[in-house]
Coordinates of C-alpha atoms and ligand atoms in Angstrom, one line a residue:
M18 CA -150.2 -8.2 -14.4
S19 CA -150.8 -10.6 -11.6
H20 CA -148.8 -10.5 -8.4
V21 CA -147.3 -14.0 -9.2
T22 CA -146.2 -12.9 -12.7
D23 CA -144.8 -9.8 -11.3
L24 CA -142.9 -11.7 -8.7
L25 CA -141.5 -14.3 -11.0
H26 CA -140.0 -11.6 -13.1
S27 CA -138.9 -9.3 -10.3
I28 CA -135.4 -10.6 -10.3
P29 CA -133.7 -9.6 -13.5
S30 CA -131.6 -12.1 -15.4
D31 CA -127.9 -11.8 -14.6
P32 CA -126.6 -8.7 -16.4
L33 CA -123.1 -10.2 -16.9
T34 CA -124.1 -13.5 -18.5
G35 CA -127.8 -13.5 -19.1
A36 CA -128.2 -16.5 -16.7
I37 CA -131.9 -16.8 -16.0
S38 CA -131.3 -18.4 -12.6
V39 CA -129.9 -16.2 -9.9
P40 CA -126.2 -16.8 -9.6
I41 CA -125.0 -18.3 -6.3
Y42 CA -122.4 -15.7 -5.1
Q43 CA -120.4 -18.1 -2.9
T44 CA -118.1 -15.5 -1.6
S45 CA -117.2 -14.1 1.8
T46 CA -115.8 -10.7 0.7
Y47 CA -115.7 -8.3 -2.3
V48 CA -112.7 -6.6 -3.8
Q49 CA -112.8 -2.8 -3.3
E50 CA -111.4 -0.2 -5.7
A51 CA -110.3 2.0 -2.8
P52 CA -111.2 1.8 0.9
G53 CA -115.0 2.0 1.1
V54 CA -115.4 2.2 -2.7
N55 CA -117.4 -1.0 -3.7
K56 CA -120.2 -2.2 -5.8
G57 CA -122.7 -2.2 -2.9
F58 CA -121.3 -5.3 -1.2
D59 CA -118.4 -5.4 1.2
Y60 CA -118.7 -8.5 3.4
S61 CA -121.2 -11.4 3.1
R62 CA -122.4 -11.3 6.8
T63 CA -123.7 -7.8 6.0
N64 CA -125.0 -8.4 2.5
N65 CA -124.7 -11.0 -0.3
P66 CA -126.3 -10.7 -3.8
T67 CA -127.9 -14.1 -3.7
R68 CA -129.4 -13.5 -0.2
A69 CA -130.4 -10.0 -1.3
A70 CA -132.4 -11.5 -4.2
L71 CA -134.2 -13.8 -1.9
E72 CA -134.9 -11.0 0.6
K73 CA -136.4 -8.9 -2.2
L74 CA -138.7 -11.7 -3.3
V75 CA -140.0 -12.4 0.2
A76 CA -140.5 -8.7 0.9
G77 CA -142.6 -8.6 -2.3
L78 CA -144.6 -11.6 -1.4
E79 CA -145.5 -10.2 2.1
H80 CA -146.0 -6.6 0.9
G81 CA -143.2 -5.4 3.2
E82 CA -140.5 -2.7 2.8
S83 CA -137.6 -4.9 3.7
A84 CA -136.8 -8.5 4.5
A85 CA -133.8 -10.3 6.1
A86 CA -133.0 -14.0 5.6
F87 CA -131.7 -16.0 8.5
S88 CA -130.0 -19.3 9.1
S89 CA -133.2 -20.7 10.7
G90 CA -136.8 -19.7 11.5
L91 CA -135.7 -19.5 15.2
A92 CA -132.8 -17.2 14.3
A93 CA -135.4 -15.0 12.6
I94 CA -137.7 -15.0 15.7
D95 CA -134.7 -14.4 17.9
S96 CA -133.8 -11.2 15.9
V97 CA -137.3 -9.8 16.5
V98 CA -137.1 -10.5 20.3
K99 CA -133.8 -8.6 20.3
L100 CA -135.8 -5.5 19.5
L101 CA -136.8 -5.6 23.1
K102 CA -135.0 -4.7 26.3
S103 CA -135.0 -5.9 29.9
G104 CA -138.3 -5.1 31.6
D105 CA -140.4 -5.3 28.4
E106 CA -143.2 -7.8 28.2
V107 CA -144.5 -10.0 25.4
L108 CA -148.1 -11.1 25.0
A109 CA -148.0 -14.4 23.0
V110 CA -150.4 -16.9 21.7
D111 CA -150.7 -19.9 24.1
D112 CA -150.4 -22.6 21.4
I113 CA -147.0 -21.2 20.4
Y114 CA -144.3 -23.1 18.4
G115 CA -142.4 -25.2 20.9
G116 CA -139.0 -23.7 19.9
A117 CA -140.3 -20.2 20.4
F118 CA -141.5 -21.1 23.8
R119 CA -138.1 -22.5 24.7
L120 CA -136.4 -19.4 23.4
Y121 CA -138.6 -17.1 25.4
T122 CA -138.4 -19.2 28.6
H123 CA -134.9 -20.4 28.7
I124 CA -133.0 -17.6 27.0
Y125 CA -134.9 -14.4 27.3
E126 CA -136.5 -14.7 30.8
K127 CA -133.1 -14.5 32.3
F128 CA -132.5 -11.2 30.5
G129 CA -135.7 -9.8 32.1
V130 CA -138.1 -10.2 29.2
K131 CA -141.4 -11.6 30.5
V132 CA -143.9 -13.5 28.4
N133 CA -147.7 -13.9 29.0
Y134 CA -149.5 -16.6 27.1
V135 CA -153.1 -16.2 26.2
D136 CA -155.7 -17.8 24.0
T137 CA -155.6 -15.2 21.2
S138 CA -158.4 -16.9 19.3
R139 CA -160.8 -14.9 21.5
I140 CA -160.0 -11.2 21.1
E141 CA -161.4 -10.3 24.6
N142 CA -158.5 -12.3 26.1
V143 CA -156.0 -10.1 24.2
V144 CA -157.8 -6.9 25.3
E145 CA -157.7 -8.1 28.9
A146 CA -154.1 -9.3 29.0
I147 CA -152.3 -6.4 27.4
T148 CA -150.6 -3.9 29.7
P149 CA -148.6 -0.8 29.3
A150 CA -145.5 -3.0 29.7
T151 CA -146.5 -5.1 26.7
K152 CA -144.0 -4.1 24.0
L153 CA -144.5 -7.0 21.6
V154 CA -147.6 -9.0 20.7
W155 CA -146.6 -12.4 19.3
L156 CA -149.1 -14.3 17.1
E157 CA -149.1 -17.4 15.1
T158 CA -152.3 -18.1 13.1
P159 CA -153.0 -20.9 12.3
T160 CA -151.1 -22.3 15.3
N161 CA -149.0 -25.3 15.6
P162 CA -150.3 -27.9 16.2
T163 CA -154.0 -27.2 17.1
L164 CA -154.6 -24.9 14.1
K165 CA -156.1 -22.2 16.3
V166 CA -157.0 -19.1 14.2
S167 CA -156.9 -15.6 15.6
D168 CA -158.2 -12.4 14.1
I169 CA -155.1 -10.5 12.8
A170 CA -156.8 -7.2 12.1
A171 CA -158.5 -7.1 15.5
I172 CA -155.3 -7.9 17.4
A173 CA -153.4 -5.3 15.3
G174 CA -155.9 -2.7 16.6
V175 CA -155.3 -3.7 20.2
A176 CA -151.5 -3.7 19.8
K177 CA -151.5 -0.4 18.1
A178 CA -153.7 1.3 20.7
N179 CA -151.2 0.0 23.3
D180 CA -148.1 1.1 21.3
A181 CA -146.8 -2.5 21.1
L182 CA -145.1 -4.0 18.1
F183 CA -147.2 -6.7 16.5
C184 CA -145.4 -9.7 14.9
V185 CA -147.1 -12.6 13.2
D186 CA -145.4 -15.9 12.5
N187 CA -146.9 -16.6 9.1
T188 CA -145.2 -20.0 8.6
F189 CA -148.4 -22.1 8.5
A190 CA -150.4 -19.9 6.1
S191 CA -147.5 -18.8 3.8
P192 CA -147.7 -15.5 2.0
V193 CA -149.8 -17.1 -0.7
L194 CA -152.8 -17.4 1.6
Q195 CA -152.4 -14.6 4.2
N196 CA -150.5 -11.3 4.4
P197 CA -150.4 -10.0 8.0
L198 CA -148.7 -6.8 7.0
L199 CA -151.8 -5.8 5.0
L200 CA -153.9 -6.6 8.0
G201 CA -152.0 -4.3 10.4
A202 CA -149.0 -6.3 11.6
D203 CA -145.6 -4.6 11.8
I204 CA -143.5 -7.7 11.3
V205 CA -143.9 -11.1 9.7
V206 CA -141.6 -14.0 10.4
H207 CA -141.3 -17.3 8.5
S208 CA -139.6 -20.6 9.0
A209 CA -138.6 -20.8 5.4
T210 CA -137.7 -24.4 6.2
K211 CA -141.4 -25.1 5.6
Y212 CA -143.6 -23.9 2.7
L213 CA -141.3 -21.2 1.3
A214 CA -138.5 -23.6 0.5
G215 CA -141.0 -26.4 0.3
H216 CA -138.8 -29.5 -0.3
S217 CA -137.6 -30.5 3.2
D218 CA -134.0 -29.9 2.2
L219 CA -132.8 -26.9 4.3
I220 CA -133.3 -24.8 7.4
A221 CA -134.0 -21.1 6.9
G222 CA -135.9 -18.1 8.3
V223 CA -137.1 -14.7 7.1
V224 CA -138.2 -11.5 8.9
V225 CA -140.2 -9.1 6.8
C226 CA -140.9 -5.6 8.1
K227 CA -143.7 -3.2 7.1
T228 CA -141.4 -0.1 7.3
K229 CA -137.9 0.6 6.3
E230 CA -137.1 2.0 9.7
L231 CA -138.0 -1.3 11.4
G232 CA -136.3 -3.3 8.6
D233 CA -133.1 -1.3 9.2
R234 CA -133.2 -2.2 12.9
I235 CA -133.6 -5.9 12.1
R236 CA -130.7 -5.7 9.6
F237 CA -128.6 -4.1 12.2
I238 CA -129.4 -6.9 14.6
Q239 CA -128.7 -9.5 11.9
N240 CA -125.3 -8.0 11.1
A241 CA -124.4 -7.5 14.7
T242 CA -125.3 -11.1 15.7
G243 CA -124.5 -12.9 12.5
A244 CA -127.2 -15.6 11.9
I245 CA -127.4 -15.1 8.2
L246 CA -128.5 -17.5 5.5
G247 CA -125.8 -18.8 3.2
P248 CA -125.8 -18.2 -0.6
F249 CA -126.6 -21.8 -1.6
D250 CA -129.5 -22.1 0.8
S251 CA -130.7 -18.7 -0.3
W252 CA -130.7 -20.0 -3.9
L253 CA -132.7 -23.1 -2.9
V254 CA -135.3 -21.0 -1.2
I255 CA -135.6 -18.8 -4.3
R256 CA -136.1 -21.9 -6.3
G257 CA -138.8 -23.1 -3.9
L258 CA -140.6 -19.7 -4.1
E259 CA -140.9 -20.0 -7.9
T260 CA -143.6 -22.8 -7.4
L261 CA -144.9 -21.6 -4.0
H262 CA -148.3 -20.6 -5.4
L263 CA -148.9 -23.9 -7.1
R264 CA -147.7 -26.0 -4.3
V265 CA -149.8 -24.2 -1.7
K266 CA -152.9 -24.5 -3.8
Q267 CA -152.4 -28.3 -4.0
H268 CA -151.5 -28.6 -0.3
C269 CA -154.8 -26.9 0.5
K270 CA -156.8 -29.0 -1.8
N271 CA -155.3 -32.3 -0.5
A272 CA -155.5 -31.2 3.2
L273 CA -159.2 -30.3 2.9
E274 CA -160.1 -33.7 1.5
V275 CA -158.0 -35.4 4.2
A276 CA -159.7 -33.3 7.0
Q277 CA -163.1 -34.2 5.6
F278 CA -162.2 -37.9 5.5
L279 CA -161.0 -37.8 9.1
E280 CA -164.0 -35.9 10.4
G281 CA -166.3 -38.7 9.1
H282 CA -164.2 -41.5 10.6
P283 CA -165.3 -43.3 13.9
G284 CA -161.7 -43.7 15.0
V285 CA -161.3 -40.0 15.1
K286 CA -162.6 -37.9 18.0
K287 CA -161.9 -34.4 16.7
V288 CA -160.3 -32.8 13.7
F289 CA -158.6 -29.4 13.7
Y290 CA -158.6 -27.7 10.3
P291 CA -159.5 -24.0 9.6
G292 CA -161.2 -25.1 6.4
L293 CA -163.9 -27.1 8.2
P294 CA -167.1 -25.4 9.1
S295 CA -166.8 -27.1 12.5
H296 CA -163.5 -25.1 13.2
F297 CA -164.0 -22.6 16.1
N298 CA -162.8 -19.6 14.0
H299 CA -163.7 -20.8 10.5
E300 CA -165.3 -17.5 9.7
V301 CA -162.3 -15.5 10.8
A302 CA -160.1 -17.8 8.7
K303 CA -162.3 -17.3 5.6
K304 CA -162.1 -13.5 6.2
Q305 CA -158.4 -13.1 6.5
S306 CA -156.9 -15.9 4.3
S307 CA -157.6 -17.1 0.8
G308 CA -157.1 -20.8 1.8
F309 CA -156.6 -23.0 4.9
G310 CA -153.2 -24.5 4.5
G311 CA -151.7 -28.0 4.3
V312 CA -151.6 -28.9 8.0
V313 CA -154.4 -31.0 9.6
S314 CA -154.4 -32.2 13.2
F315 CA -156.7 -34.6 14.8
V316 CA -157.3 -36.5 18.1
L317 CA -157.8 -40.3 18.0
S318 CA -160.9 -41.6 19.7
E319 CA -158.5 -43.8 21.7
E320 CA -156.8 -40.7 23.3
T321 CA -153.6 -42.3 24.6
I322 CA -149.9 -42.1 23.9
E323 CA -150.0 -45.8 23.0
A324 CA -152.7 -45.5 20.4
A325 CA -150.9 -42.4 18.9
K326 CA -147.7 -44.4 18.8
T327 CA -149.4 -47.2 16.9
F328 CA -150.9 -44.8 14.5
V329 CA -147.8 -42.8 13.6
T330 CA -145.7 -46.0 13.1
S331 CA -148.4 -47.6 10.8
T332 CA -148.5 -45.3 7.8
K333 CA -146.6 -45.8 4.6
Y334 CA -146.7 -42.5 2.8
F335 CA -147.0 -40.2 5.8
K336 CA -143.4 -40.4 7.2
L337 CA -142.8 -40.0 10.9
A338 CA -140.8 -36.8 11.1
E339 CA -140.8 -33.3 12.6
S340 CA -141.4 -30.4 10.3
L341 CA -144.0 -29.7 7.6
G342 CA -144.6 -27.9 4.4
G343 CA -142.6 -30.2 2.1
V344 CA -143.7 -32.1 -1.1
K345 CA -143.8 -35.4 0.8
S346 CA -146.4 -36.0 3.5
L347 CA -145.2 -36.1 7.1
L348 CA -146.9 -36.8 10.4
C349 CA -145.8 -36.3 14.0
H350 CA -147.0 -36.9 17.5
P351 CA -146.5 -33.4 19.1
A352 CA -146.8 -34.6 22.7
E353 CA -143.7 -36.8 22.3
M354 CA -141.9 -34.8 19.6
T355 CA -142.2 -31.1 18.7
H356 CA -143.9 -30.2 22.0
K357 CA -141.9 -32.4 24.4
S358 CA -140.1 -29.4 25.8
I359 CA -143.4 -27.8 27.0
P360 CA -144.4 -29.1 30.5
A361 CA -147.3 -31.6 30.2
E362 CA -149.9 -29.5 32.1
I363 CA -149.3 -26.4 30.0
R364 CA -149.2 -28.6 26.9
R365 CA -152.5 -30.3 27.6
A366 CA -154.2 -27.0 28.7
S367 CA -153.3 -25.5 25.3
G368 CA -155.1 -28.4 23.5
V369 CA -152.1 -30.6 22.7
S370 CA -153.5 -33.9 24.1
D371 CA -151.8 -37.2 24.3
G372 CA -153.8 -38.5 21.3
L373 CA -153.2 -35.6 19.0
I374 CA -151.6 -36.3 15.7
R375 CA -150.4 -33.6 13.3
L376 CA -150.3 -34.2 9.5
S377 CA -148.4 -32.2 7.0
V378 CA -150.4 -33.1 3.9
G379 CA -148.0 -33.3 0.9
L380 CA -148.5 -33.3 -2.8
E381 CA -149.1 -37.0 -3.4
E382 CA -152.4 -38.3 -5.0
V383 CA -154.9 -37.6 -2.2
Q384 CA -156.6 -40.9 -2.5
D385 CA -153.3 -42.7 -1.7
L386 CA -153.0 -40.5 1.4
I387 CA -156.5 -41.2 2.5
N388 CA -156.1 -45.0 2.1
D389 CA -152.8 -44.7 4.1
L390 CA -154.7 -43.1 7.0
E391 CA -157.6 -45.5 6.8
L392 CA -155.2 -48.5 7.2
A393 CA -153.4 -46.9 10.1
L394 CA -156.7 -46.2 11.8
Q395 CA -157.7 -49.8 11.4
K396 CA -154.5 -50.9 13.0
V397 CA -155.2 -48.7 16.0
E398 CA -158.7 -50.3 16.3
L399 CA -157.3 -53.8 16.0
K400 CA -154.8 -53.2 18.7
E401 CA -157.5 -51.9 21.0
K402 CA -159.6 -55.0 20.4
V403 CA -156.7 -57.3 21.2
A404 CA -156.0 -55.3 24.4
V405 CA -159.6 -55.5 25.6
N406 CA -159.8 -59.2 24.9
A407 CA -156.5 -60.0 26.6
Ligands
LIG108 C1 -140.6 -24.7 12.2 C2 -141.2 -23.5 12.8 C3 -140.4 -22.5 13.4 C4 -138.9 -22.6 13.6 O1 -138.3 -22.6 12.4 P1 -136.8 -23.4 12.1 O2 -136.6 -23.1 10.7 O3 -137.1 -24.8 12.4 O4 -135.9 -22.8 13.0 C5 -141.0 -21.3 13.9 N1 -142.4 -21.2 13.8 C6 -143.2 -22.1 13.2 C7 -144.6 -21.9 13.2 C8 -142.6 -23.3 12.7 O5 -143.4 -24.2 12.2

């Protein structure tokens, strides 16, 4: 039996009614026969059957012992940082998700957690930067938005030798393409808002732990701090997961074609996509993941905020919006949107230039998407000509 078949059937139909879809247990509490005598559920912050079904599915997808579903990807990340204490240090990928950067900088620094950012795509940088105070190594691969790829197994080795926990934000790859726990990570987090749910209709996050012991610590933090996912949104994520393998396959196929088109276009200076042989760590990507994902970033030849603005307001199918991983294609201008909270010097140094555009390639007919991009590139070129002649 394949993993997918296994997974689709891992949630039994409802024993009470035979319902094939997981019931939405929209309840806060559970009636007890006597104090402490219950059916395994006592209060929905602690546990809820619909959420539990989702957690079981995602734990299975990521090959972990336990999972916990949160009200957002950032709440999931936050619960992992709460494993630390004052004085601990984090070694994190430099091209980190903007919201994670904000969380570390504006919330955790004042509690005495220090974060060092390094370019983890070169393993020697990780070896050099790790210290005995490093208690958590924080990786995203591929990263947002420059699609940097880092060697998960190699970094796991460095983290382990240093007794540091190793957490991978696996949002961009999804568990269909990459399983960090099998490559030596201790924890995986997801913004389930993206590929797991897949339809741009909710905000959710998941933490998956390799061991039960670590999973219990995360569950304790979740119950103590309260950022749980509600039953209805849990159900929606379950529904998304049922087609995850199909969606991700098509996202990858469309994204590769879009990346190849962009790479051959004179209006484009550089394309970032792990599936292109020109990608810095293409070989590492091939080694550790079975596909390259649905996000493609590129830099316009005309590398200015103005040109980027013209481009992102000229497409028809690629809608201008933050987020990614949904059925409909989106695009964004990280310098002015998702990465606005990162100081310009740090942002540019990590490769997020003013002319960088990020695409979340959806499930439309790929030729329609390519035509859409072609027309927007023409518009940028036309504006340039007008500006030069003026
Ligand atoms: C979106 C995202 C997050 C944050 O998730 P939310 O669900 O928006 O809170 C974290 N990491 C990555 C890589 C993301 O893309």
